[in-house]
């Protein structure tokens, strides 16, 4: 085992334990974690853009007016997340991204700046909203973790074992179709295993949701790889020993979280459960506990 691999395993294990403890605690502590992830993703996107823009447009500084405006939007979204006004936070993030996209047509801005706002803000909103709802929210986040982590880990091992045609060679040469399919299969299995561990009887809807989130997770991974290639970066940063940056670790997670949040919103608009955990527990054949724990 190489020193780099050993460092990667140790730092990954420590991070997993810390994240799971904060997830179990929930409440304001988990919201703080979600906000921290959002701001770190925003920072890393800007740093990659700054490196790219340094070769194209040196007039864009770290503290330019657009960047300060983006930080203001992120702070406002974070406050709304702590207040648990998730719908309003999402509306503000979308409005801010749209404004930056429009202004970016007339003024120099960091690379795809509007995308950085909606990506980072959407990450913190989705994660915090999914954990909201007491014990049911804990079930929702554990479901998300089970699907995304199973996809990530098993896609690697199945792909290494079976090989075969490349999934997206121009974006991520190491990924294969066999790995992608294997990751999705194990994600569905992990979702069912979680439901059974709670004493539930998962429905077809749970399997379809797990499959959908697994695909979204892999698309999120490919998106971040494409962004890094466009910016000429190997890693999003060097904040995590052996792993690169925060975006490198949460790319699939935040994509799946946002997709799951959209599903919850659509279900709620249809007149059903308003919390992610309530929806998942009902689909799993479990009685959702009283919210607010």
Coordinates of N, CA, C and O in Angstrom, one line a residue, residues 201-281:
X201 N -40.4 -2.4 4.4 CA -40.7 -3.3 3.3 C -40.6 -2.3 2.0 O -41.7 -1.8 1.6
X202 N -39.5 -2.1 1.5 CA -39.3 -1.1 0.4 C -40.1 -1.4 -0.8 O -40.3 -2.6 -1.2
X203 N -40.7 -0.4 -1.4 CA -41.5 -0.5 -2.6 C -40.7 -0.3 -3.9 O -39.5 0.0 -3.8
X204 N -41.3 -0.5 -5.0 CA -40.6 -0.3 -6.3 C -40.1 1.1 -6.4 O -39.1 1.4 -7.0
X205 N -40.9 2.1 -5.8 CA -40.6 3.5 -5.9 C -39.2 3.7 -5.2 O -38.4 4.6 -5.7
X206 N -38.9 3.0 -4.2 CA -37.6 3.2 -3.5 C -36.5 2.7 -4.4 O -35.4 3.4 -4.6
X207 N -36.7 1.6 -5.1 CA -35.7 1.1 -6.0 C -35.4 2.1 -7.2 O -34.3 2.4 -7.6
X208 N -36.5 2.6 -7.7 CA -36.4 3.6 -8.8 C -35.8 4.9 -8.4 O -35.0 5.4 -9.2
X209 N -36.1 5.3 -7.2 CA -35.5 6.5 -6.7 C -34.0 6.3 -6.5 O -33.1 7.2 -6.9
X210 N -33.6 5.2 -5.9 CA -32.2 4.9 -5.7 C -31.4 4.8 -7.1 O -30.3 5.3 -7.2
X211 N -32.0 4.2 -8.1 CA -31.4 4.1 -9.4 C -31.3 5.5 -10.0 O -30.2 5.8 -10.5
X212 N -32.3 6.3 -9.9 CA -32.2 7.7 -10.4 C -31.1 8.5 -9.7 O -30.4 9.2 -10.4
X213 N -31.1 8.4 -8.4 CA -30.1 9.2 -7.6 C -28.6 8.7 -7.9 O -27.7 9.5 -8.0
X214 N -28.5 7.4 -8.2 CA -27.2 6.8 -8.6 C -26.7 7.4 -9.9 O -25.6 7.8 -10.0
X215 N -27.6 7.5 -10.8 CA -27.3 8.1 -12.1 C -27.0 9.5 -12.0 O -26.0 10.0 -12.5
X216 N -27.7 10.3 -11.2 CA -27.5 11.7 -10.9 C -26.1 11.9 -10.3 O -25.4 12.8 -10.6
X217 N -25.8 11.0 -9.3 CA -24.5 11.0 -8.7 C -23.3 10.9 -9.7 O -22.4 11.6 -9.6
X218 N -23.5 10.0 -10.6 CA -22.4 9.7 -11.6 C -22.3 10.9 -12.6 O -21.3 11.3 -13.0
X219 N -23.5 11.5 -12.9 CA -23.5 12.6 -13.8 C -22.8 13.8 -13.1 O -22.1 14.6 -13.7
X220 N -23.1 14.0 -11.8 CA -22.4 15.0 -11.0 C -20.9 14.9 -11.0 O -20.2 15.8 -11.1
X221 N -20.5 13.6 -10.9 CA -19.0 13.3 -10.9 C -18.4 13.7 -12.2 O -17.4 14.4 -12.3
X222 N -19.1 13.4 -13.3 CA -18.6 13.7 -14.7 C -18.6 15.2 -14.9 O -17.7 15.8 -15.5
X223 N -19.7 15.9 -14.4 CA -19.7 17.3 -14.5 C -18.5 18.0 -13.9 O -17.9 18.9 -14.5
X224 N -18.2 17.6 -12.7 CA -17.1 18.2 -12.0 C -15.8 17.9 -12.7 O -14.9 18.8 -12.8
X225 N -15.6 16.7 -13.2 CA -14.4 16.4 -14.0 C -14.3 17.2 -15.3 O -13.2 17.7 -15.6
X226 N -15.5 17.5 -15.9 CA -15.5 18.3 -17.1 C -15.1 19.8 -16.7 O -14.4 20.4 -17.5
X227 N -15.6 20.2 -15.6 CA -15.3 21.6 -15.2 C -13.8 21.7 -14.9 O -13.2 22.7 -15.3
X228 N -13.2 20.7 -14.2 CA -11.8 20.8 -13.9 C -11.0 20.8 -15.2 O -10.0 21.5 -15.3
X229 N -11.4 20.0 -16.2 CA -10.6 19.9 -17.4 C -10.7 21.3 -18.1 O -9.7 21.7 -18.7
X230 N -11.9 21.9 -18.1 CA -12.1 23.2 -18.8 C -11.2 24.3 -18.1 O -10.7 25.2 -18.8
X231 N -11.0 24.1 -16.8 CA -10.2 25.1 -16.1 C -8.7 24.7 -16.0 O -7.9 25.4 -15.4
X232 N -8.4 23.5 -16.5 CA -7.0 23.1 -16.5 C -6.5 22.7 -15.1 O -5.3 22.8 -14.8
X233 N -7.4 22.1 -14.3 CA -7.1 21.7 -12.9 C -7.2 20.2 -12.7 O -8.1 19.6 -13.2
X234 N -6.2 19.7 -12.0 CA -6.3 18.2 -11.7 C -7.2 18.0 -10.5 O -8.0 17.0 -10.5
X235 N -7.2 18.8 -9.5 CA -8.1 18.7 -8.3 C -8.7 20.1 -8.1 O -8.2 21.1 -8.5
X236 N -9.8 20.1 -7.5 CA -10.5 21.4 -7.2 C -9.8 22.2 -6.2 O -9.9 23.5 -6.2
X237 N -9.0 21.6 -5.3 CA -8.1 22.3 -4.4 C -7.3 21.2 -3.7 O -7.3 20.1 -4.1
X238 N -6.6 21.6 -2.6 CA -5.8 20.7 -1.9 C -6.2 20.7 -0.4 O -5.3 20.5 0.5
X239 N -7.5 21.0 -0.1 CA -7.9 21.1 1.3 C -8.0 19.8 2.0 O -7.8 19.8 3.2
X240 N -8.2 18.7 1.3 CA -8.4 17.4 2.0 C -7.2 16.5 1.7 O -7.0 16.2 0.5
X241 N -6.3 16.1 2.6 CA -5.1 15.3 2.3 C -5.5 14.0 1.6 O -6.4 13.3 2.1
X242 N -4.9 13.8 0.5 CA -5.1 12.6 -0.3 C -6.3 12.5 -1.1 O -6.5 11.6 -1.9
X243 N -7.1 13.6 -1.0 CA -8.4 13.5 -1.8 C -8.6 14.7 -2.7 O -9.5 14.8 -3.5
X244 N -7.7 15.8 -2.5 CA -7.9 17.0 -3.3 C -8.8 18.0 -2.6 O -8.5 18.3 -1.5
X245 N -9.9 18.4 -3.3 CA -10.7 19.4 -2.7 C -12.1 18.9 -2.2 O -12.4 17.7 -2.4
X246 N -12.9 19.8 -1.7 CA -14.2 19.4 -1.2 C -15.1 19.0 -2.4 O -15.8 18.0 -2.4
X247 N -15.0 19.8 -3.5 CA -15.8 19.4 -4.7 C -15.4 18.0 -5.2 O -16.3 17.3 -5.7
X248 N -14.2 17.6 -5.1 CA -13.8 16.3 -5.5 C -14.5 15.2 -4.7 O -14.7 14.1 -5.2
X249 N -14.8 15.5 -3.4 CA -15.4 14.5 -2.6 C -17.0 14.6 -2.6 O -17.6 13.6 -2.3
X250 N -17.5 15.7 -2.9 CA -19.0 15.9 -2.8 C -19.7 16.1 -4.1 O -20.9 16.3 -4.2
X251 N -18.9 15.9 -5.2 CA -19.5 16.2 -6.5 C -20.8 15.3 -6.8 O -21.8 15.8 -7.2
X252 N -20.6 14.0 -6.6 CA -21.8 13.1 -6.8 C -22.8 13.3 -5.7 O -24.0 13.3 -6.0
X253 N -22.4 13.6 -4.5 CA -23.3 13.8 -3.3 C -24.3 15.0 -3.5 O -25.5 14.8 -3.4
X254 N -23.7 16.1 -3.9 CA -24.5 17.3 -4.0 C -25.5 17.2 -5.2 O -26.6 17.7 -5.2
X255 N -25.0 16.5 -6.3 CA -25.9 16.4 -7.5 C -27.1 15.5 -7.1 O -28.2 15.8 -7.5
X256 N -26.8 14.4 -6.4 CA -27.9 13.5 -6.0 C -28.8 14.2 -5.0 O -30.0 14.0 -5.0
X257 N -28.2 14.9 -4.1 CA -29.0 15.6 -3.1 C -29.9 16.6 -3.7 O -31.1 16.7 -3.3
X258 N -29.5 17.4 -4.7 CA -30.3 18.4 -5.3 C -31.4 17.7 -6.1 O -32.6 18.1 -6.1
X259 N -31.1 16.6 -6.8 CA -32.1 15.8 -7.5 C -33.1 15.2 -6.6 O -34.4 15.3 -6.9
X260 N -32.7 14.8 -5.4 CA -33.7 14.2 -4.4 C -34.5 15.3 -3.9 O -35.7 15.1 -3.7
X261 N -34.0 16.5 -3.7 CA -34.7 17.7 -3.2 C -35.8 18.0 -4.2 O -36.9 18.4 -3.8
X262 N -35.5 18.0 -5.5 CA -36.5 18.3 -6.5 C -37.6 17.3 -6.5 O -38.8 17.7 -6.6
X263 N -37.3 16.0 -6.3 CA -38.3 15.0 -6.2 C -39.2 15.3 -5.1 O -40.5 15.2 -5.2
X264 N -38.6 15.6 -3.9 CA -39.4 15.9 -2.7 C -40.4 17.1 -3.0 O -41.5 17.1 -2.6
X265 N -39.8 18.1 -3.6 CA -40.7 19.3 -3.9 C -41.8 19.0 -4.8 O -43.0 19.4 -4.6
X266 N -41.5 18.2 -5.8 CA -42.6 17.8 -6.8 C -43.7 16.9 -6.1 O -44.9 17.1 -6.3
X267 N -43.2 16.0 -5.2 CA -44.2 15.2 -4.4 C -45.0 16.1 -3.5 O -46.2 15.9 -3.4
X268 N -44.4 17.0 -2.9 CA -45.1 17.9 -2.0 C -46.1 18.8 -2.8 O -47.2 19.0 -2.3
X269 N -45.7 19.2 -4.0 CA -46.7 20.0 -4.8 C -47.9 19.2 -5.2 O -48.9 19.7 -5.5
X270 N -47.6 17.9 -5.3 CA -48.7 17.0 -5.7 C -49.7 16.7 -4.5 O -50.7 16.0 -4.6
X271 N -49.4 17.3 -3.3 CA -50.3 17.2 -2.2 C -49.9 16.1 -1.2 O -50.7 15.7 -0.4
X272 N -48.7 15.6 -1.3 CA -48.3 14.5 -0.4 C -47.3 15.0 0.6 O -47.4 16.2 1.0
X273 N -46.4 14.2 1.0 CA -45.5 14.5 2.1 C -44.6 15.8 1.8 O -44.2 16.0 0.7
X274 N -44.4 16.6 2.9 CA -43.6 17.8 2.7 C -42.2 17.6 3.1 O -41.3 18.4 2.8
X275 N -41.8 16.5 3.9 CA -40.5 16.3 4.3 C -39.9 15.1 3.5 O -40.6 14.1 3.2
X276 N -38.6 15.1 3.2 CA -38.0 14.0 2.4 C -38.1 12.7 3.2 O -38.4 11.7 2.6
X277 N -37.8 12.8 4.5 CA -37.8 11.6 5.3 C -39.2 11.0 5.3 O -39.4 9.7 5.3
X278 N -40.3 11.8 5.5 CA -41.6 11.3 5.5 C -41.9 10.5 4.2 O -42.5 9.4 4.2
X279 N -41.5 11.1 3.1 CA -41.8 10.5 1.8 C -41.1 9.1 1.7 O -41.7 8.1 1.3
X280 N -39.8 9.1 2.1 CA -39.0 7.9 2.0 C -39.5 6.8 2.9 O -39.5 5.6 2.5
X281 N -39.9 7.2 4.1 CA -40.3 6.2 5.1 C -41.7 5.6 4.6 O -41.9 4.4 4.8

